[in-house]
CSV table of C-alpha atoms in Angstrom, one decimal:
chain,number,residue,atom,x,y,z
A,24,MET,CA,7.7,2.6,-3.2
A,25,GLY,CA,6.0,5.3,-5.2
A,26,ARG,CA,4.1,5.4,-8.4
A,27,ILE,CA,5.6,4.5,-11.8
A,28,ARG,CA,5.5,7.3,-14.3
A,29,LYS,CA,3.8,6.0,-17.4
A,30,ILE,CA,5.8,5.9,-20.6
A,31,LYS,CA,3.9,7.1,-23.6
A,32,ASP,CA,3.5,4.4,-26.3
A,33,ALA,CA,4.9,1.7,-24.1
A,34,ASN,CA,2.4,-0.7,-25.7
A,35,SER,CA,4.0,-0.3,-29.1
A,36,LEU,CA,7.6,0.1,-27.9
A,37,ILE,CA,7.7,-3.2,-26.0
A,38,LYS,CA,7.0,-5.0,-29.3
A,39,ASN,CA,10.4,-4.0,-30.7
A,40,TYR,CA,12.3,-6.3,-28.3
A,41,GLY,CA,13.0,-9.9,-29.0
A,42,TRP,CA,12.7,-10.9,-25.3
A,43,LEU,CA,8.9,-10.1,-25.3
A,44,LEU,CA,6.6,-13.1,-25.9
A,45,GLN,CA,3.7,-11.6,-27.9
A,46,LYS,CA,1.4,-14.6,-28.0
A,47,PRO,CA,1.1,-18.0,-26.4
A,48,ASN,CA,3.3,-20.6,-27.9
A,49,ASP,CA,4.1,-24.1,-26.7
A,50,LYS,CA,7.8,-23.8,-27.7
A,51,TYR,CA,9.3,-20.8,-25.8
A,52,PHE,CA,12.6,-22.7,-25.5
A,53,THR,CA,13.8,-25.7,-27.4
A,54,ASN,CA,16.5,-27.0,-25.1
A,55,GLY,CA,14.3,-29.0,-22.7
A,56,ASN,CA,15.8,-27.2,-19.6
A,57,PRO,CA,13.6,-26.7,-16.5
A,58,LEU,CA,11.3,-23.7,-16.7
A,59,TYR,CA,11.1,-21.1,-13.8
A,60,ILE,CA,8.6,-18.2,-13.9
A,61,GLU,CA,8.2,-15.1,-11.8
A,62,VAL,CA,4.7,-13.8,-11.4
A,63,GLY,CA,4.9,-10.0,-11.1
A,64,SER,CA,8.4,-9.1,-12.1
A,65,GLY,CA,8.6,-5.5,-11.0
A,66,LYS,CA,11.6,-3.8,-12.6
A,67,GLY,CA,13.2,-7.2,-13.5
A,68,ASP,CA,16.2,-7.3,-11.2
A,69,PHE,CA,15.3,-10.8,-9.9
A,70,ILE,CA,14.4,-12.5,-13.1
A,71,ILE,CA,17.3,-11.1,-15.0
A,72,GLN,CA,19.9,-12.0,-12.4
A,73,SER,CA,18.4,-15.4,-11.9
A,74,ALA,CA,18.8,-16.1,-15.6
A,75,ILE,CA,22.4,-14.9,-15.6
A,76,ASN,CA,23.3,-17.0,-12.6
A,77,ASN,CA,21.6,-20.2,-13.9
A,78,PRO,CA,22.2,-20.6,-17.6
A,79,SER,CA,21.0,-24.2,-17.5
A,80,ASN,CA,17.5,-23.1,-16.5
A,81,ASN,CA,14.9,-21.2,-18.5
A,82,TYR,CA,13.2,-18.1,-17.1
A,83,ILE,CA,10.0,-16.2,-17.9
A,84,GLY,CA,8.9,-13.1,-16.1
A,85,ILE,CA,5.2,-12.1,-16.1
A,86,GLU,CA,4.3,-8.5,-15.6
A,87,LYS,CA,1.0,-6.7,-16.5
A,88,ASP,CA,2.1,-3.1,-16.5
A,89,GLN,CA,3.4,-2.1,-19.9
A,90,THR,CA,5.6,0.7,-18.7
A,91,ILE,CA,7.4,-1.7,-16.3
A,92,VAL,CA,7.7,-4.3,-19.0
A,93,LEU,CA,9.4,-1.7,-21.2
A,94,LYS,CA,11.8,-0.9,-18.3
A,95,ILE,CA,12.7,-4.6,-18.0
A,96,LEU,CA,13.3,-5.0,-21.7
A,97,ARG,CA,15.5,-1.9,-21.8
A,98,LYS,CA,17.4,-3.3,-18.9
A,99,ILE,CA,18.1,-6.6,-20.7
A,100,ASP,CA,19.0,-4.7,-23.8
A,101,SER,CA,21.6,-2.7,-21.9
A,102,LEU,CA,23.5,-5.8,-20.8
A,103,SER,CA,26.9,-6.4,-22.5
A,104,ILE,CA,26.1,-10.1,-22.5
A,105,LYS,CA,22.4,-10.8,-22.9
A,106,PRO,CA,20.9,-14.0,-21.4
A,107,THR,CA,19.5,-16.4,-24.0
A,108,ASN,CA,17.4,-18.2,-21.4
A,109,LEU,CA,15.0,-15.4,-20.6
A,110,PHE,CA,11.7,-14.1,-21.9
A,111,ILE,CA,9.1,-11.6,-20.6
A,112,ILE,CA,5.3,-11.8,-20.9
A,113,ASN,CA,3.1,-8.7,-20.6
A,114,ASP,CA,-0.2,-10.0,-19.2
A,115,ASP,CA,-2.2,-10.5,-16.0
A,116,ALA,CA,-1.4,-13.4,-13.8
A,117,LYS,CA,-5.0,-14.7,-14.2
A,118,ASN,CA,-4.1,-15.7,-17.7
A,119,LEU,CA,-1.2,-18.0,-16.8
A,120,LEU,CA,-3.1,-21.1,-18.0
A,121,ILE,CA,-3.4,-19.5,-21.4
A,122,TRP,CA,0.4,-19.1,-21.7
A,123,PHE,CA,1.6,-22.3,-20.2
A,124,LYS,CA,0.9,-26.0,-20.5
A,125,LYS,CA,-0.3,-27.8,-17.4
A,126,HIS,CA,2.5,-29.4,-15.4
A,127,SER,CA,5.2,-27.7,-17.4
A,128,ILE,CA,6.8,-25.4,-14.8
A,129,SER,CA,9.5,-26.4,-12.3
A,130,LYS,CA,9.3,-23.4,-10.0
A,131,ILE,CA,7.2,-20.3,-9.5
A,132,TYR,CA,8.5,-17.1,-7.7
A,133,LEU,CA,6.2,-14.6,-6.1
A,134,ASN,CA,8.3,-11.6,-5.0
A,135,PHE,CA,6.8,-8.7,-3.1
A,136,SER,CA,3.3,-9.0,-4.7
A,137,ASP,CA,0.7,-6.4,-4.2
A,138,PRO,CA,-0.9,-7.2,-0.8
A,139,TRP,CA,-4.4,-6.0,-1.8
A,140,PRO,CA,-5.3,-5.3,1.8
A,141,LYS,CA,-9.0,-4.7,1.4
A,142,LYS,CA,-11.1,-7.8,2.0
A,143,ARG,CA,-13.1,-7.2,-1.2
A,144,HIS,CA,-9.9,-7.5,-3.2
A,145,GLU,CA,-8.8,-10.9,-1.7
A,146,LYS,CA,-9.3,-12.7,-5.0
A,147,TYR,CA,-6.4,-10.6,-6.5
A,148,ARG,CA,-3.9,-11.7,-3.9
A,149,LEU,CA,-1.4,-14.0,-5.6
A,150,THR,CA,-1.7,-16.5,-2.7
A,151,SER,CA,-5.5,-16.7,-2.7
A,152,LYS,CA,-7.2,-20.1,-3.4
A,153,TYR,CA,-7.9,-18.9,-7.0
A,154,PHE,CA,-4.2,-18.5,-7.7
A,155,LEU,CA,-3.0,-21.5,-5.7
A,156,ASP,CA,-5.3,-23.7,-7.9
A,157,ILE,CA,-3.7,-22.3,-11.0
A,158,TYR,CA,-0.2,-22.9,-9.7
A,159,HIS,CA,-1.1,-26.5,-8.9
A,160,GLU,CA,-2.1,-27.0,-12.5
A,161,LEU,CA,1.0,-25.5,-13.8
A,162,LEU,CA,3.7,-27.1,-11.6
A,163,ILE,CA,5.3,-30.4,-12.3
A,164,GLY,CA,4.5,-32.6,-9.3
A,165,GLY,CA,6.7,-32.1,-6.3
A,166,LYS,CA,8.0,-28.7,-7.4
A,167,LEU,CA,8.1,-25.5,-5.4
A,168,VAL,CA,6.7,-22.0,-5.1
A,169,GLU,CA,8.8,-19.4,-3.4
A,170,PHE,CA,7.1,-16.4,-1.9
A,171,LYS,CA,8.7,-13.3,-0.4
A,172,THR,CA,7.1,-10.1,1.0
A,173,ASP,CA,7.7,-7.2,3.3
A,174,ASN,CA,4.0,-7.2,4.2
A,175,GLN,CA,3.2,-9.0,7.5
A,176,GLY,CA,-0.5,-9.0,6.7
A,177,LEU,CA,0.0,-10.7,3.3
A,178,TYR,CA,2.5,-13.2,4.9
A,179,GLU,CA,-0.1,-14.2,7.6
A,180,TYR,CA,-2.9,-14.4,5.0
A,181,SER,CA,-0.7,-16.6,2.8
A,182,LEU,CA,0.0,-19.0,5.7
A,183,GLU,CA,-3.7,-19.4,6.3
A,184,SER,CA,-4.5,-19.8,2.7
A,185,LEU,CA,-1.9,-22.5,2.3
A,186,LYS,CA,-3.0,-24.3,5.4
A,187,SER,CA,-6.5,-24.7,3.9
A,188,SER,CA,-5.2,-25.7,0.5
A,189,LYS,CA,-5.6,-29.2,-0.7
A,190,HIS,CA,-2.7,-28.9,-3.1
A,191,PHE,CA,0.2,-27.5,-1.2
A,192,ASN,CA,2.4,-28.2,1.9
A,193,ILE,CA,4.5,-25.5,3.5
A,194,THR,CA,8.2,-26.6,3.4
A,195,TYR,CA,9.8,-23.4,4.9
A,196,LYS,CA,8.7,-20.2,6.5
A,197,THR,CA,10.4,-17.3,8.3
A,198,GLU,CA,9.5,-13.9,9.6
A,199,ASN,CA,13.0,-12.6,9.0
A,200,LEU,CA,14.8,-14.1,6.1
A,201,TYR,CA,18.1,-12.3,6.7
A,202,LEU,CA,18.5,-14.0,10.0
A,203,ASP,CA,18.7,-17.4,8.3
A,204,LYS,CA,22.3,-17.6,6.9
A,205,ASN,CA,21.7,-20.8,5.1
A,206,GLU,CA,18.5,-19.6,3.3
A,207,ILE,CA,20.1,-16.4,2.0
A,208,LEU,CA,23.2,-18.1,0.5
A,209,ASN,CA,21.6,-18.3,-2.9
A,210,ASN,CA,19.0,-15.6,-2.4
A,211,VAL,CA,18.6,-13.2,-5.4
A,212,GLN,CA,17.4,-9.8,-4.3
A,213,THR,CA,14.7,-7.8,-6.0
A,214,GLU,CA,14.9,-4.0,-6.3
A,215,TYR,CA,12.2,-3.7,-3.6
A,216,GLU,CA,14.0,-6.1,-1.4
A,217,LYS,CA,17.2,-4.0,-1.5
A,218,LYS,CA,15.3,-1.0,-0.4
A,219,PHE,CA,13.6,-2.8,2.5
A,220,ILE,CA,16.9,-4.2,3.7
A,221,ALA,CA,18.4,-0.7,3.6
A,222,LEU,CA,15.5,0.4,5.9
A,223,ASN,CA,16.1,-2.6,8.2
A,224,GLU,CA,12.7,-4.0,7.4
A,225,PRO,CA,12.1,-7.8,7.9
A,226,ILE,CA,11.6,-9.9,4.8
A,227,TYR,CA,9.1,-12.7,5.2
A,228,LYS,CA,9.4,-15.9,3.2
A,229,ILE,CA,7.4,-19.0,2.6
A,230,THR,CA,8.3,-22.0,0.4
A,231,PHE,CA,5.5,-24.4,-0.5
A,232,GLN,CA,5.4,-27.6,-2.6
A,233,SER,CA,2.7,-29.2,-4.7
């Protein structure tokens, strides 16, 4: 989808926004509502719209690129009515266990993650054993992870990774999400998803449960 042009001083600019969590804290929200997180939030369309659609849930988006985080924060700031159930974290997914208590998350979203196609980069794939073990520690028992991608190779890799996992069972899978009318009823599109749909590209989806 093209390279993101870096914004000068993004590191300092993002700290001016109240939706940025700047350090780990056990009390992100005080309302006791279920916590949903998106690992790799892109430009923020999905996590922002999800928070707006579901005010009784809490949402946190995790994104490591500071320029992209700044774009998300600016997007939230531009809203006429700003969601009070949303925060953003600027960090790498490998640090999730620093930010969140074990068994504190109700759902994890993995939307159009980097496929890291080279074998030597397997450990960076967000459905590798390394990350599946982290998700298992974070999720409340019986809760779900939803994974969407346009990349067939990553989809197939994720199926194999999940089949060998001791912690997860696949509850749903499809090689063309938009052919399943029931599944797309409450589907929230990401900015990448919109582009792929416009190009008539299939969207792969897997839902798996701890």
